[in-house]
Amino acid sequence: LKRRPKLKPSCPADGPARAATRAERDRLASPRLSGKMAGAGEQEVEPLMRRKMSSMGIAYEVGTWPEDMKMIPPVINVLCYFEKAPSLDAWATAFERHLWSCPRFNSCMSEGYWHQRHATMDRAYHFRTVNVANEREIEDWVQQGMMERLDRDHPVWRLTLLRIVGSSSAGAKQRSAIFLAMHHAIGDGLGLLFAFAPMIDCEGGNPIAKIPLPSAVMPPSMRKDRGSPSRSGGGCCGSCSPCDFFKGLFAPALFKHDSELAINAPLAERTPYVKFNGNRTFTRFPVVSFSKIKAVREKFECSVNDVLMAALTGALRRYGADVRRDERLKKSDMTLEFKSMVMIGMPRPIDMDDPTKSLTNNALFASCPLPIDEPTPDGRLKRTQLNFERLKSKAYIAGYAGMTNFVQSIAPTSVLRRAASETFSKHTLLVTQVPNTTVPLTIPKDGGEVMDEVQMVFPNIIPQVSMFTYNGTINANIVADPALFPNAEALGKMFAEEFDHIAQALS
């Protein structure tokens, strides 16, 4: 703007003159609309809307990592399987009806602002079909699709129908899929659950009511007073909230690098932070029945998350020892530093008349030790439960979030990027666990099909394991460097087996 000629006021009065100048500046600062929007000519047209992005949205737009890390933009990819190929036209109509009015879905990102440059949704760009022969070709396509960069000249999301064509082999169930890519600046997983709810149907008609979410993050009309006190995080003084608060406050400053194992990069490559090498492979785990978790919880009082994380830890230990031949993971008397970053969706205002207002990036990246050095399945479950007790303490989370927000408010961008990269590099993996409905979903509500399976696919700077609980099943996968996780299918098989191992050990 400083390099552009000064704009003359259109009126001598201060108020109208300032308004006109501000509008002109917005026009000059915004790229031109597409020819389709501007009409047949090449005339310049003001944006239909221009809204300031949130501070976290701006961070995702410009990048949250140091430039020398060479990290790709953060894109949330959701892969949904359907036994019957969905109608692309039905999906496009649902987006137009329920999401297109939201600035995060109808606008482009530009220098910290949402700029609406398209009067109507460009179906030709946002919705495409790719024909495949079988589910193996779907996974092969996802390997490239998850690394694609979204076009910044359009709203930063795109949907691809991966449609099975031709005859399948006898007796084999071949499913088509929807691959939805959305820039992380649009919102986090919890916000997306609420935003998409109006275009989804299920038994009872209210999908949010069928998701086992914590009461604190539910819409006010759906919250339940559970009447049970918040459990403290163990520690020195049991119920002492101030103790937990200060532990959370100083936790980020006390992180150490994880022990060097065959399933993480050498320590020298993680110091001060790991670089992105561009090699990531998506591996889908076998679908696990939720009855496996129930079998464990019948024998030991714990949460669903405790069982999932204990099973993952046991699978990682077996994979490291048996597949990667790591002698340190075969020993029973070695203490190892091993941690995961976990994402915790934080409460936000929710308006069920317009659920897109819940779209924000209000998630906490917390750290939790995983007992990979514990040799027994039941021992891992008990230690996992103790480790996650701290993250269930409101005081600990308040301290952790308070320090995170304070640093973000005062530190320069370069310092924040370096701090984030060093923190992630001190952990072996990141785990996201997203609860979905306990009943089948029809997507979209009008003219849609029943979703059979759902996966979140996210290439990250460290290996990322994503888990969805949906319709009585556990849908999980890992996206990781194949140099660290060759034959990741073996890890998926071990994860599926670990639930039985835990139940047998508790017996």
Coordinates of C-alpha atoms in Angstrom, one line a residue:
L1 CA 0.0 0.0 0.0
K2 CA 2.9 2.4 0.7
R3 CA 4.1 2.0 -2.8
R4 CA 0.7 2.9 -4.3
P5 CA -0.3 6.5 -5.1
K6 CA -2.3 8.3 -2.4
L7 CA -6.1 8.1 -2.8
K8 CA -7.9 11.4 -2.8
P9 CA -11.0 11.7 -0.5
S10 CA -14.3 11.6 -2.3
C11 CA -15.9 14.0 0.1
P12 CA -14.6 16.8 2.3
A13 CA -16.3 15.4 5.4
D14 CA -13.9 13.4 7.6
G15 CA -16.2 10.4 8.1
P16 CA -17.2 9.7 4.5
A17 CA -13.7 10.5 3.3
R18 CA -12.2 7.9 5.6
A19 CA -14.7 5.3 4.7
A20 CA -14.1 5.8 1.0
T21 CA -10.4 5.6 1.4
R22 CA -10.6 2.4 3.4
A23 CA -12.8 0.8 0.8
E24 CA -10.4 1.8 -1.9
R25 CA -7.5 0.4 0.0
D26 CA -9.3 -2.9 0.4
R27 CA -9.9 -2.9 -3.3
L28 CA -6.3 -2.2 -4.2
A29 CA -4.9 -4.7 -1.7
S30 CA -7.1 -7.5 -3.1
P31 CA -6.3 -9.5 -6.2
R32 CA -8.8 -9.3 -9.0
L33 CA -11.8 -11.6 -9.2
S34 CA -11.8 -14.3 -11.7
G35 CA -13.2 -13.5 -15.2
K36 CA -16.2 -15.7 -14.4
M37 CA -16.9 -13.4 -11.4
A38 CA -16.2 -10.1 -13.1
G39 CA -18.1 -11.0 -16.3
A40 CA -16.8 -11.2 -19.8
G41 CA -14.4 -8.3 -19.5
E42 CA -11.3 -7.9 -17.4
Q43 CA -12.6 -5.1 -15.2
E44 CA -11.5 -5.0 -11.6
V45 CA -14.2 -5.8 -9.1
E46 CA -14.2 -5.3 -5.3
P47 CA -14.3 -8.5 -3.1
L48 CA -17.7 -9.5 -2.1
M49 CA -16.5 -9.9 1.4
R50 CA -13.2 -9.3 3.3
R51 CA -12.8 -10.6 6.8
K52 CA -9.8 -10.7 9.2
M53 CA -8.5 -14.2 9.9
S54 CA -7.9 -15.3 13.5
S55 CA -4.3 -15.2 14.7
M56 CA -4.1 -19.0 14.5
G57 CA -5.6 -19.0 11.0
I58 CA -3.0 -16.5 9.9
A59 CA -0.3 -18.7 11.4
Y60 CA -1.6 -21.6 9.4
E61 CA -1.7 -19.5 6.3
V62 CA 1.9 -18.2 6.4
G63 CA 3.3 -21.4 7.9
T64 CA 4.0 -22.6 11.5
W65 CA 7.4 -24.0 10.8
P66 CA 10.8 -22.4 10.1
E67 CA 11.4 -22.0 6.3
D68 CA 14.5 -24.3 6.3
M69 CA 12.2 -27.1 7.5
K70 CA 10.6 -27.1 4.0
M71 CA 7.3 -28.3 5.4
I72 CA 4.2 -28.6 3.2
P73 CA 1.1 -26.5 4.0
P74 CA -1.2 -28.0 6.7
V75 CA -4.1 -29.7 5.0
I76 CA -6.7 -31.9 6.8
N77 CA -7.6 -34.8 4.5
V78 CA -10.7 -36.9 5.3
L79 CA -11.2 -40.2 3.5
C80 CA -14.7 -41.7 3.6
Y81 CA -15.5 -45.1 2.2
F82 CA -19.0 -46.0 0.8
E83 CA -20.2 -49.4 -0.5
K84 CA -22.2 -47.6 -3.1
A85 CA -20.5 -44.7 -5.0
P86 CA -21.9 -41.4 -3.8
S87 CA -23.5 -38.8 -6.1
L88 CA -21.0 -36.0 -6.7
D89 CA -23.9 -33.7 -7.5
A90 CA -25.6 -34.4 -4.2
W91 CA -22.4 -33.5 -2.4
A92 CA -22.0 -30.3 -4.3
T93 CA -25.6 -29.3 -3.6
A94 CA -25.1 -30.0 0.1
F95 CA -22.0 -27.8 0.2
E96 CA -23.8 -25.0 -1.5
R97 CA -26.8 -25.2 0.9
H98 CA -25.0 -25.7 4.2
L99 CA -21.3 -24.5 3.9
W100 CA -20.9 -22.0 1.0
S101 CA -22.3 -19.1 3.0
C102 CA -19.5 -19.5 5.6
P103 CA -16.5 -17.2 4.8
R104 CA -14.0 -20.0 5.5
F105 CA -15.6 -22.0 2.7
N106 CA -16.4 -19.3 0.2
S107 CA -13.3 -17.2 0.5
C108 CA -9.6 -17.3 -0.4
M109 CA -6.8 -16.7 2.0
S110 CA -4.8 -13.6 1.3
E111 CA -2.3 -11.8 3.7
G112 CA -4.3 -12.5 6.9
Y113 CA -7.8 -12.0 5.4
W114 CA -10.6 -14.1 4.0
H115 CA -11.4 -12.6 0.6
Q116 CA -14.5 -13.7 -1.1
R117 CA -13.7 -13.5 -4.8
H118 CA -16.3 -15.9 -6.3
A119 CA -20.0 -15.1 -6.3
T120 CA -20.9 -18.7 -6.8
M121 CA -19.2 -22.0 -6.0
D122 CA -17.0 -23.3 -8.8
R123 CA -18.2 -26.9 -9.0
A124 CA -15.7 -27.7 -11.8
Y125 CA -12.8 -27.0 -9.5
H126 CA -14.1 -28.0 -6.1
F127 CA -15.6 -31.3 -7.2
R128 CA -13.8 -33.9 -9.4
T129 CA -14.1 -37.6 -10.1
V130 CA -11.2 -40.0 -10.4
N131 CA -12.0 -43.5 -11.7
V132 CA -10.2 -46.4 -10.0
A133 CA -10.3 -50.2 -10.3
N134 CA -10.2 -51.2 -6.7
E135 CA -9.5 -50.1 -3.1
R136 CA -5.8 -50.6 -3.6
E137 CA -5.8 -48.0 -6.3
I138 CA -7.7 -45.7 -3.9
E139 CA -4.9 -46.0 -1.4
D140 CA -2.3 -45.5 -4.1
W141 CA -4.0 -42.3 -5.2
V142 CA -4.2 -41.0 -1.6
Q143 CA -0.4 -41.3 -1.4
Q144 CA -0.2 -38.4 -3.9
G145 CA -3.5 -36.7 -3.1
M146 CA -2.5 -36.1 0.5
M147 CA 0.6 -34.1 -0.7
E148 CA -1.2 -31.9 -3.2
R149 CA -1.2 -28.1 -2.6
L150 CA -4.5 -26.4 -2.7
D151 CA -4.9 -23.6 -5.2
R152 CA -4.9 -20.3 -3.3
D153 CA -6.9 -18.6 -6.1
H154 CA -9.9 -20.6 -4.9
P155 CA -11.4 -21.2 -1.5
V156 CA -8.9 -23.7 0.1
W157 CA -10.8 -26.9 0.0
R158 CA -11.4 -29.6 -2.7
L159 CA -13.4 -32.8 -2.8
T160 CA -12.5 -35.9 -5.0
L161 CA -14.8 -38.8 -5.7
L162 CA -12.7 -42.0 -6.0
R163 CA -15.2 -44.1 -7.9
I164 CA -14.8 -47.8 -8.5
V165 CA -15.4 -48.7 -12.2
G166 CA -15.4 -52.1 -13.8
S167 CA -16.1 -55.5 -12.3
S168 CA -14.5 -56.5 -9.0
S169 CA -13.1 -60.0 -8.2
A170 CA -15.5 -62.6 -7.1
G171 CA -16.6 -62.2 -3.5
A172 CA -14.5 -59.0 -2.9
K173 CA -16.2 -55.9 -1.5
Q174 CA -14.9 -52.9 -3.5
R175 CA -15.9 -49.6 -2.0
S176 CA -15.8 -46.1 -3.6
A177 CA -14.5 -43.2 -1.5
I178 CA -14.7 -39.4 -1.0
F179 CA -11.4 -37.6 -0.4
L180 CA -12.0 -34.2 1.1
A181 CA -9.0 -31.8 1.5
M182 CA -9.3 -28.7 3.6
H183 CA -6.7 -26.2 4.7
H184 CA -6.2 -26.2 8.4
A185 CA -6.9 -22.5 8.5
I186 CA -10.6 -23.4 7.9
G187 CA -10.8 -25.0 11.4
D188 CA -9.9 -27.9 13.6
G189 CA -11.5 -31.4 13.8
L190 CA -14.0 -30.5 16.5
G191 CA -15.2 -27.4 14.6
L192 CA -15.6 -29.4 11.4
L193 CA -17.7 -32.0 13.3
F194 CA -20.2 -29.3 14.2
A195 CA -20.1 -27.4 10.8
F196 CA -20.9 -30.5 8.8
A197 CA -23.7 -31.7 11.1
P198 CA -26.6 -30.1 9.2
M199 CA -25.7 -31.9 6.0
I200 CA -25.5 -35.4 7.7
D201 CA -28.4 -37.7 8.6
C202 CA -28.5 -40.6 11.1
E203 CA -30.9 -42.5 13.3
G204 CA -32.7 -39.9 15.5
G205 CA -31.8 -37.1 13.1
N206 CA -29.2 -35.4 15.3
P207 CA -25.7 -36.6 14.6
I208 CA -24.1 -34.5 17.4
A209 CA -26.2 -36.2 20.0
K210 CA -24.7 -39.6 18.8
I211 CA -21.1 -38.5 19.3
P212 CA -19.6 -39.3 22.7
L213 CA -18.0 -35.9 23.2
P214 CA -17.1 -34.5 26.6
S215 CA -19.9 -32.4 28.0
A216 CA -17.7 -29.2 28.1
V217 CA -17.4 -29.0 24.3
M218 CA -21.0 -29.8 23.5
P219 CA -23.6 -27.2 22.6
P220 CA -25.1 -25.7 25.8
S221 CA -28.5 -27.3 25.2
M222 CA -26.9 -30.7 25.0
R223 CA -24.6 -30.6 28.0
K224 CA -25.0 -32.9 30.9
D225 CA -24.1 -32.3 34.5
R226 CA -22.2 -35.5 35.3
G227 CA -21.9 -34.6 38.9
S228 CA -18.5 -36.2 39.3
P229 CA -15.5 -34.1 40.4
S230 CA -12.6 -33.7 38.1
R231 CA -9.9 -36.2 38.7
S232 CA -6.5 -34.8 39.5
G233 CA -3.3 -35.8 37.9
G234 CA -1.8 -38.0 40.5
G235 CA 1.3 -36.2 41.6
C236 CA 2.5 -35.0 44.9
C237 CA -0.7 -33.8 46.5
G238 CA -3.6 -35.6 44.9
S239 CA -6.4 -33.1 44.7
C240 CA -4.1 -30.0 44.9
S241 CA -5.2 -28.0 41.9
P242 CA -2.4 -25.3 42.3
C243 CA 0.1 -28.1 42.1
D244 CA -1.3 -29.3 38.8
F245 CA -1.6 -25.8 37.5
F246 CA 2.1 -25.0 38.0
K247 CA 3.0 -28.4 36.5
G248 CA 1.1 -27.5 33.4
L249 CA 2.5 -24.0 33.3
F250 CA 6.2 -25.1 33.2
A251 CA 5.7 -28.5 31.3
P252 CA 6.7 -27.1 27.9
A253 CA 10.1 -25.9 29.2
L254 CA 10.9 -29.3 30.7
F255 CA 10.5 -31.5 27.6
K256 CA 13.5 -33.7 26.7
H257 CA 14.2 -35.5 23.4
D258 CA 12.9 -39.0 23.2
S259 CA 15.3 -41.8 23.4
E260 CA 16.9 -42.8 20.1
L261 CA 15.0 -45.8 18.7
A262 CA 14.7 -47.5 15.4
I263 CA 11.2 -45.9 15.0
N264 CA 12.4 -42.3 15.3
A265 CA 15.0 -40.3 13.6
P266 CA 18.6 -40.3 14.9
L267 CA 19.0 -37.7 17.7
A268 CA 21.4 -35.7 15.6
E269 CA 18.7 -35.2 12.9
R270 CA 16.2 -34.1 15.6
T271 CA 18.5 -31.5 17.1
P272 CA 17.6 -28.6 17.1
Y273 CA 14.7 -29.8 15.0
V274 CA 13.9 -32.4 12.3
K275 CA 13.6 -31.4 8.7
F276 CA 10.8 -32.5 6.3
N277 CA 12.2 -34.8 3.6
G278 CA 9.0 -35.0 1.6
N279 CA 8.6 -38.8 2.0
R280 CA 5.4 -39.9 3.7
T281 CA 3.3 -43.1 3.3
F282 CA -0.3 -43.5 4.3
T283 CA -1.1 -47.0 5.8
R284 CA -4.6 -47.9 6.8
F285 CA -4.9 -50.2 9.9
P286 CA -7.4 -53.1 9.9
V287 CA -10.8 -52.0 11.2
V288 CA -11.2 -53.1 14.9
S289 CA -14.5 -53.8 16.5
F290 CA -15.4 -51.6 19.5
S291 CA -16.3 -54.7 21.4
K292 CA -12.5 -55.2 21.8
I293 CA -12.4 -52.1 23.9
K294 CA -15.4 -53.1 25.9
A295 CA -13.8 -56.4 26.7
V296 CA -10.8 -54.6 28.3
R297 CA -13.0 -52.1 30.1
E298 CA -15.1 -54.9 31.7
K299 CA -11.9 -56.1 33.4
F300 CA -10.3 -52.7 34.2
E301 CA -11.9 -49.3 34.9
C302 CA -10.4 -46.9 32.4
S303 CA -11.4 -44.7 29.5
V304 CA -11.6 -45.5 25.8
N305 CA -8.6 -43.3 25.1
D306 CA -6.6 -45.2 27.7
V307 CA -7.2 -48.5 25.9
L308 CA -6.5 -47.1 22.5
M309 CA -3.2 -45.5 23.5
A310 CA -2.1 -48.6 25.5
A311 CA -2.8 -50.7 22.4
L312 CA -0.9 -48.4 20.2
T313 CA 2.1 -48.3 22.6
G314 CA 2.2 -52.1 22.7
A315 CA 2.0 -52.3 18.9
L316 CA 4.9 -49.8 18.6
R317 CA 7.0 -51.8 21.1
R318 CA 6.4 -55.1 19.2
Y319 CA 6.9 -53.5 15.8
G320 CA 10.2 -51.9 16.9
A321 CA 11.4 -55.1 18.5
D322 CA 10.2 -57.7 15.9
V323 CA 10.2 -55.7 12.6
R324 CA 12.9 -53.1 13.2
R325 CA 15.1 -55.4 15.3
D326 CA 15.6 -52.8 18.0
E327 CA 17.3 -54.6 20.9
R328 CA 16.4 -51.8 23.4
L329 CA 12.7 -52.6 22.9
K330 CA 13.3 -56.3 23.7
K331 CA 14.6 -55.6 27.2
S332 CA 12.4 -55.5 30.3
D333 CA 14.7 -53.4 32.5
M334 CA 15.5 -50.3 30.4
T335 CA 14.0 -46.9 31.1
L336 CA 13.2 -45.0 27.9
E337 CA 12.0 -41.5 27.2
F338 CA 9.1 -41.8 24.8
K339 CA 6.3 -39.3 24.2
S340 CA 3.4 -38.4 21.9
M341 CA 1.9 -35.1 21.1
V342 CA -1.9 -35.3 21.5
M343 CA -4.5 -32.8 20.3
I344 CA -7.2 -31.8 22.7
G345 CA -10.2 -29.9 21.3
M346 CA -11.0 -27.0 23.6
P347 CA -14.5 -25.5 24.2
R348 CA -15.7 -22.8 21.8
P349 CA -19.0 -20.9 21.3
I350 CA -21.5 -23.1 19.4
D351 CA -24.6 -21.8 17.7
M352 CA -26.7 -24.7 16.4
D353 CA -28.6 -22.4 14.2
D354 CA -25.4 -21.7 12.4
P355 CA -22.8 -24.4 13.3
T356 CA -20.2 -23.0 11.0
K357 CA -19.6 -20.3 13.6
S358 CA -17.8 -23.0 15.7
L359 CA -15.1 -23.2 13.0
T360 CA -11.9 -22.2 14.7
N361 CA -8.5 -23.6 15.6
N362 CA -8.9 -23.9 19.3
A363 CA -7.0 -27.1 20.0
L364 CA -4.2 -27.7 22.5
F365 CA -1.1 -29.7 21.5
A366 CA -0.3 -31.4 24.8
S367 CA 2.5 -33.9 25.6
C368 CA 2.0 -37.3 27.1
P369 CA 4.6 -40.1 28.0
L370 CA 3.9 -43.5 26.5
P371 CA 5.2 -46.5 28.4
I372 CA 7.0 -48.2 25.5
D373 CA 9.6 -49.6 28.0
E374 CA 6.9 -51.6 29.9
P375 CA 7.1 -55.3 28.9
T376 CA 3.6 -56.4 29.9
P377 CA 0.3 -55.4 28.2
D378 CA -1.6 -54.8 31.5
G379 CA 1.3 -52.9 32.9
R380 CA 1.2 -50.6 29.8
L381 CA -2.5 -50.0 30.3
K382 CA -2.1 -49.0 33.9
R383 CA 0.8 -46.7 33.2
T384 CA -1.0 -45.2 30.3
Q385 CA -4.0 -44.4 32.5
L386 CA -1.8 -42.7 35.0
N387 CA -0.1 -40.6 32.4
F388 CA -3.4 -39.4 30.9
E389 CA -4.9 -38.7 34.3
R390 CA -2.8 -35.5 34.3
L391 CA -4.4 -34.4 31.0
K392 CA -7.8 -34.9 32.6
S393 CA -7.0 -32.3 35.3
K394 CA -8.6 -28.9 34.5
A395 CA -5.9 -27.2 36.5
Y396 CA -3.0 -28.8 34.6
I397 CA -4.7 -28.0 31.2
A398 CA -5.3 -24.4 32.4
G399 CA -1.6 -24.0 33.2
Y400 CA -0.5 -25.6 30.0
A401 CA -2.9 -23.6 27.9
G402 CA -2.1 -20.4 29.8
M403 CA 1.6 -20.6 29.1
T404 CA 1.0 -21.5 25.5
N405 CA -1.3 -18.5 24.9
F406 CA 1.0 -16.2 26.8
V407 CA 4.0 -17.1 24.7
Q408 CA 1.9 -16.8 21.5
S409 CA 0.8 -13.3 22.4
I410 CA 4.3 -11.8 23.0
A411 CA 6.8 -13.8 21.0
P412 CA 7.8 -12.9 17.4
T413 CA 6.8 -15.3 14.6
S414 CA 10.3 -16.6 14.2
V415 CA 10.5 -17.5 17.8
L416 CA 7.2 -19.3 17.8
R417 CA 8.1 -21.2 14.7
R418 CA 11.4 -22.4 16.2
A419 CA 9.7 -23.3 19.5
A420 CA 7.0 -25.4 17.7
S421 CA 9.6 -27.2 15.6
E422 CA 11.8 -28.0 18.6
T423 CA 8.9 -29.1 20.7
F424 CA 7.5 -31.5 18.0
S425 CA 11.1 -32.8 17.4
K426 CA 11.3 -33.9 21.0
H427 CA 8.4 -36.3 20.4
T428 CA 8.3 -39.5 18.4
L429 CA 4.8 -39.2 17.1
L430 CA 1.5 -37.2 17.2
V431 CA -1.8 -38.9 17.9
T432 CA -5.2 -37.6 17.1
Q433 CA -8.3 -39.5 18.4
V434 CA -11.6 -38.2 17.1
P435 CA -14.9 -39.6 18.3
N436 CA -17.6 -39.9 15.7
T437 CA -21.2 -41.2 15.9
T438 CA -22.1 -44.5 17.4
V439 CA -24.6 -45.1 14.5
P440 CA -24.2 -45.2 10.7
L441 CA -24.2 -41.8 8.9
T442 CA -25.8 -40.9 5.6
I443 CA -23.8 -38.3 3.8
P444 CA -25.1 -36.0 2.5
K445 CA -28.5 -36.0 4.1
D446 CA -30.3 -35.5 0.8
G447 CA -29.4 -38.0 -1.9
G448 CA -26.4 -39.4 0.0
E449 CA -25.1 -42.8 0.9
V450 CA -24.3 -44.6 4.1
M451 CA -20.6 -44.1 5.1
D452 CA -18.9 -47.4 5.8
E453 CA -15.5 -46.2 7.2
V454 CA -13.8 -42.9 7.8
Q455 CA -10.1 -42.0 8.0
M456 CA -8.2 -38.8 8.6
V457 CA -5.0 -38.5 6.6
F458 CA -2.4 -35.9 7.7
P459 CA 1.2 -35.8 6.6
N460 CA 3.1 -34.2 9.5
I461 CA 6.7 -33.3 10.5
I462 CA 6.7 -36.4 12.7
P463 CA 4.8 -39.7 12.3
Q464 CA 1.0 -39.1 12.9
V465 CA -1.4 -41.8 13.9
S466 CA -5.1 -40.8 13.4
M467 CA -8.0 -42.7 15.0
F468 CA -11.7 -42.4 14.4
T469 CA -14.3 -44.3 16.5
Y470 CA -17.3 -44.7 14.3
N471 CA -20.4 -47.0 14.3
G472 CA -19.0 -49.5 16.7
T473 CA -15.5 -49.7 15.0
I474 CA -12.1 -48.2 15.3
N475 CA -10.7 -46.7 12.1
A476 CA -7.0 -45.9 12.4
N477 CA -3.9 -45.2 10.2
I478 CA -0.4 -43.9 10.3
V479 CA 1.3 -41.4 7.9
A480 CA 5.0 -41.7 8.4
D481 CA 8.4 -41.7 6.7
P482 CA 8.7 -45.2 5.2
A483 CA 12.4 -45.2 6.2
L484 CA 11.2 -45.2 9.9
F485 CA 8.2 -47.4 9.3
P486 CA 8.8 -49.9 6.5
N487 CA 6.1 -52.5 6.2
A488 CA 3.8 -50.4 8.3
E489 CA 1.0 -52.9 7.6
A490 CA 2.7 -55.1 10.2
L491 CA 2.2 -52.2 12.7
G492 CA -1.5 -52.1 11.9
K493 CA -1.9 -55.8 12.4
M494 CA -0.1 -55.6 15.7
F495 CA -2.4 -52.8 16.8
A496 CA -5.5 -54.9 16.0
E497 CA -4.0 -57.8 18.0
E498 CA -3.0 -55.8 21.0
F499 CA -6.5 -55.4 22.4
D500 CA -6.8 -59.2 22.8
H501 CA -3.4 -59.2 24.5
I502 CA -4.4 -56.6 27.0
A503 CA -7.7 -58.4 27.8
Q504 CA -5.9 -61.7 28.2
A505 CA -3.3 -60.2 30.5
L506 CA -5.9 -58.6 32.7
S507 CA -7.6 -62.0 33.0

